[in-house]
Each structure stands twice: as structure tokens, then as C-alpha cells.
mmCIF file with all atom_site columns, C-alpha atoms in Angstrom:
data_model
loop_
_atom_site.group_PDB
_atom_site.id
_atom_site.type_symbol
_atom_site.label_atom_id
_atom_site.label_alt_id
_atom_site.label_comp_id
_atom_site.label_asym_id
_atom_site.label_entity_id
_atom_site.label_seq_id
_atom_site.pdbx_PDB_ins_code
_atom_site.Cartn_x
_atom_site.Cartn_y
_atom_site.Cartn_z
_atom_site.occupancy
_atom_site.B_iso_or_equiv
_atom_site.pdbx_formal_charge
_atom_site.auth_seq_id
_atom_site.auth_comp_id
_atom_site.auth_asym_id
_atom_site.auth_atom_id
_atom_site.pdbx_PDB_model_num
ATOM 1  C CA . MET A 1 1  ? -25.527 -96.545 59.294 1.00 0.00 ? 1  MET A CA 1
ATOM 2  C CA . LYS A 1 2  ? -23.189 -93.686 60.217 1.00 0.00 ? 2  LYS A CA 1
ATOM 3  C CA . SER A 1 3  ? -19.864 -93.157 58.518 1.00 0.00 ? 3  SER A CA 1
ATOM 4  C CA . LYS A 1 4  ? -16.803 -92.476 60.620 1.00 0.00 ? 4  LYS A CA 1
ATOM 5  C CA . ALA A 1 5  ? -14.859 -89.224 60.507 1.00 0.00 ? 5  ALA A CA 1
ATOM 6  C CA . ILE A 1 6  ? -11.518 -88.951 62.283 1.00 0.00 ? 6  ILE A CA 1
ATOM 7  C CA . PHE A 1 7  ? -10.106 -85.558 63.198 1.00 0.00 ? 7  PHE A CA 1
ATOM 8  C CA . TYR A 1 8  ? -6.359  -85.688 63.867 1.00 0.00 ? 8  TYR A CA 1
ATOM 9  C CA . HIS A 1 9  ? -4.626  -82.810 65.612 1.00 0.00 ? 9  HIS A CA 1
ATOM 10 C CA . ALA A 1 10 ? -1.622  -81.932 67.772 1.00 0.00 ? 10 ALA A CA 1
ATOM 11 C CA . GLY A 1 11 ? -3.172  -79.531 70.261 1.00 0.00 ? 11 GLY A CA 1
ATOM 12 C CA . CYS A 1 12 ? -1.725  -76.376 68.694 1.00 0.00 ? 12 CYS A CA 1
ATOM 13 C CA . PRO A 1 13 ? -3.885  -73.232 68.380 1.00 0.00 ? 13 PRO A CA 1
ATOM 14 C CA . VAL A 1 14 ? -4.507  -73.872 64.658 1.00 0.00 ? 14 VAL A CA 1
ATOM 15 C CA . CYS A 1 15 ? -5.661  -77.417 65.457 1.00 0.00 ? 15 CYS A CA 1
ATOM 16 C CA . ILE A 1 16 ? -7.928  -76.383 68.313 1.00 0.00 ? 16 ILE A CA 1
ATOM 17 C CA . ALA A 1 17 ? -9.560  -73.669 66.186 1.00 0.00 ? 17 ALA A CA 1
ATOM 18 C CA . ALA A 1 18 ? -10.158 -76.191 63.380 1.00 0.00 ? 18 ALA A CA 1
ATOM 19 C CA . GLU A 1 19 ? -11.632 -78.696 65.821 1.00 0.00 ? 19 GLU A CA 1
ATOM 20 C CA . GLN A 1 20 ? -13.989 -76.124 67.305 1.00 0.00 ? 20 GLN A CA 1
ATOM 21 C CA . SER A 1 21 ? -15.211 -74.875 63.945 1.00 0.00 ? 21 SER A CA 1
ATOM 22 C CA . LEU A 1 22 ? -15.022 -77.862 61.617 1.00 0.00 ? 22 LEU A CA 1
ATOM 23 C CA . ALA A 1 23 ? -15.148 -81.100 63.570 1.00 0.00 ? 23 ALA A CA 1
ATOM 24 C CA . ASN A 1 24 ? -18.024 -79.803 65.679 1.00 0.00 ? 24 ASN A CA 1
ATOM 25 C CA . ALA A 1 25 ? -19.944 -78.739 62.551 1.00 0.00 ? 25 ALA A CA 1
ATOM 26 C CA . ILE A 1 26 ? -20.106 -82.251 61.069 1.00 0.00 ? 26 ILE A CA 1
ATOM 27 C CA . ASP A 1 27 ? -23.619 -83.665 61.033 1.00 0.00 ? 27 ASP A CA 1
ATOM 28 C CA . PRO A 1 28 ? -23.769 -86.147 63.944 1.00 0.00 ? 28 PRO A CA 1
ATOM 29 C CA . ALA A 1 29 ? -26.694 -87.918 62.280 1.00 0.00 ? 29 ALA A CA 1
ATOM 30 C CA . ARG A 1 30 ? -24.416 -88.864 59.368 1.00 0.00 ? 30 ARG A CA 1
ATOM 31 C CA . TYR A 1 31 ? -20.973 -89.168 60.964 1.00 0.00 ? 31 TYR A CA 1
ATOM 32 C CA . GLU A 1 32 ? -19.487 -90.535 64.149 1.00 0.00 ? 32 GLU A CA 1
ATOM 33 C CA . VAL A 1 33 ? -16.589 -88.140 64.820 1.00 0.00 ? 33 VAL A CA 1
ATOM 34 C CA . GLU A 1 34 ? -13.498 -89.353 66.644 1.00 0.00 ? 34 GLU A CA 1
ATOM 35 C CA . VAL A 1 35 ? -10.972 -86.714 67.719 1.00 0.00 ? 35 VAL A CA 1
ATOM 36 C CA . ILE A 1 36 ? -7.366  -87.912 68.054 1.00 0.00 ? 36 ILE A CA 1
ATOM 37 C CA . HIS A 1 37 ? -4.713  -85.730 69.692 1.00 0.00 ? 37 HIS A CA 1
ATOM 38 C CA . LEU A 1 38 ? -1.553  -87.156 68.104 1.00 0.00 ? 38 LEU A CA 1
ATOM 39 C CA . GLY A 1 39 ? 0.677   -85.238 70.477 1.00 0.00 ? 39 GLY A CA 1
ATOM 40 C CA . ALA A 1 40 ? -0.887  -87.097 73.395 1.00 0.00 ? 40 ALA A CA 1
ATOM 41 C CA . ASP A 1 41 ? -1.498  -90.446 71.650 1.00 0.00 ? 41 ASP A CA 1
ATOM 42 C CA . ARG A 1 42 ? 1.486   -91.210 69.438 1.00 0.00 ? 42 ARG A CA 1
ATOM 43 C CA . THR A 1 43 ? 0.289   -94.818 69.035 1.00 0.00 ? 43 THR A CA 1
ATOM 44 C CA . ARG A 1 44 ? -2.123  -93.510 66.366 1.00 0.00 ? 44 ARG A CA 1
ATOM 45 C CA . LEU A 1 45 ? 0.580   -91.905 64.175 1.00 0.00 ? 45 LEU A CA 1
ATOM 46 C CA . GLU A 1 46 ? 0.973   -94.945 61.910 1.00 0.00 ? 46 GLU A CA 1
ATOM 47 C CA . GLU A 1 47 ? -2.792  -95.118 61.452 1.00 0.00 ? 47 GLU A CA 1
ATOM 48 C CA . ALA A 1 48 ? -2.912  -91.449 60.457 1.00 0.00 ? 48 ALA A CA 1
ATOM 49 C CA . GLU A 1 49 ? -0.034  -91.922 58.003 1.00 0.00 ? 49 GLU A CA 1
ATOM 50 C CA . ALA A 1 50 ? -1.744  -94.978 56.504 1.00 0.00 ? 50 ALA A CA 1
ATOM 51 C CA . PHE A 1 51 ? -4.755  -92.767 55.705 1.00 0.00 ? 51 PHE A CA 1
ATOM 52 C CA . GLY A 1 52 ? -2.385  -90.294 54.026 1.00 0.00 ? 52 GLY A CA 1
ATOM 53 C CA . VAL A 1 53 ? -2.238  -87.613 56.716 1.00 0.00 ? 53 VAL A CA 1
ATOM 54 C CA . LYS A 1 54 ? 0.819   -85.414 56.053 1.00 0.00 ? 54 LYS A CA 1
ATOM 55 C CA . SER A 1 55 ? 0.083   -82.587 58.501 1.00 0.00 ? 55 SER A CA 1
ATOM 56 C CA . VAL A 1 56 ? -2.357  -81.672 61.215 1.00 0.00 ? 56 VAL A CA 1
ATOM 57 C CA . PRO A 1 57 ? -5.042  -80.629 61.618 1.00 0.00 ? 57 PRO A CA 1
ATOM 58 C CA . ALA A 1 58 ? -6.532  -83.145 59.207 1.00 0.00 ? 58 ALA A CA 1
ATOM 59 C CA . LEU A 1 59 ? -9.911  -84.750 58.839 1.00 0.00 ? 59 LEU A CA 1
ATOM 60 C CA . VAL A 1 60 ? -10.428 -88.199 57.313 1.00 0.00 ? 60 VAL A CA 1
ATOM 61 C CA . MET A 1 61 ? -13.923 -88.706 55.920 1.00 0.00 ? 61 MET A CA 1
ATOM 62 C CA . ASP A 1 62 ? -15.024 -91.592 53.731 1.00 0.00 ? 62 ASP A CA 1
ATOM 63 C CA . GLY A 1 63 ? -11.378 -92.557 53.165 1.00 0.00 ? 63 GLY A CA 1
ATOM 64 C CA . THR A 1 64 ? -10.401 -89.080 51.966 1.00 0.00 ? 64 THR A CA 1
ATOM 65 C CA . VAL A 1 65 ? -7.880  -86.930 53.860 1.00 0.00 ? 65 VAL A CA 1
ATOM 66 C CA . LEU A 1 66 ? -8.764  -83.263 54.144 1.00 0.00 ? 66 LEU A CA 1
ATOM 67 C CA . HIS A 1 67 ? -5.768  -81.222 55.266 1.00 0.00 ? 67 HIS A CA 1
ATOM 68 C CA . ILE A 1 68 ? -7.004  -78.133 57.076 1.00 0.00 ? 68 ILE A CA 1
ATOM 69 C CA . ASN A 1 69 ? -4.508  -75.293 57.239 1.00 0.00 ? 69 ASN A CA 1
ATOM 70 C CA . PHE A 1 70 ? -1.052  -76.209 58.587 1.00 0.00 ? 70 PHE A CA 1
ATOM 71 C CA . GLY A 1 71 ? -0.372  -76.637 62.276 1.00 0.00 ? 71 GLY A CA 1
ATOM 72 C CA . ALA A 1 72 ? 2.437   -79.197 62.200 1.00 0.00 ? 72 ALA A CA 1
ATOM 73 C CA . GLY A 1 73 ? 3.906   -81.752 59.848 1.00 0.00 ? 73 GLY A CA 1
ATOM 74 C CA . ILE A 1 74 ? 3.298   -85.370 60.833 1.00 0.00 ? 74 ILE A CA 1
ATOM 75 C CA . ASP A 1 75 ? 7.069   -85.921 61.196 1.00 0.00 ? 75 ASP A CA 1
ATOM 76 C CA . ALA A 1 76 ? 7.225   -83.248 63.911 1.00 0.00 ? 76 ALA A CA 1
ATOM 77 C CA . LEU A 1 77 ? 4.992   -85.420 66.102 1.00 0.00 ? 77 LEU A CA 1
ATOM 78 C CA . ARG A 1 78 ? 7.449   -88.314 66.318 1.00 0.00 ? 78 ARG A CA 1
#
């Protein structure tokens, strides 16, 4: 059974670069990757915060938040 990985971003250049290099490098045989653009889908902000996302880009894998560089704070997306 595949685990789920969620990549949250805001569409900024830092986020897009992280998505292209990191999210696309995750083994698709092990993880189902969902990419969420929080700037376009603000309904997912609470979900991201519940996982512990403080800034984007961020990747949530196996319940652990991995903050990747700093594109924008989560509060800036409200």
C-alpha cells in the first residue's frame, strides 16, 4: 500500500523550483503525491496548519512536515 505525500506551495518561484526538483523525485511506487497550491485553494489552509505547516513550500510525508526553504509564511496566504 502506498503512503501519501502532500506538497503544499503558494506558486512562488521558490515553491515551483522545489516542486520540480523534490516532489517529482519522490518514488511513485512508494508514495502517492498530492500537490496543493494554497494560493489557489485556500480551503486547504486549515489542513496544512493541522499537519504543522508553518511556511511553504512544505512536504508532509508519513505525518512529518518537511519545510523546504522559505517561500512564504502560512499567515501570508490568508
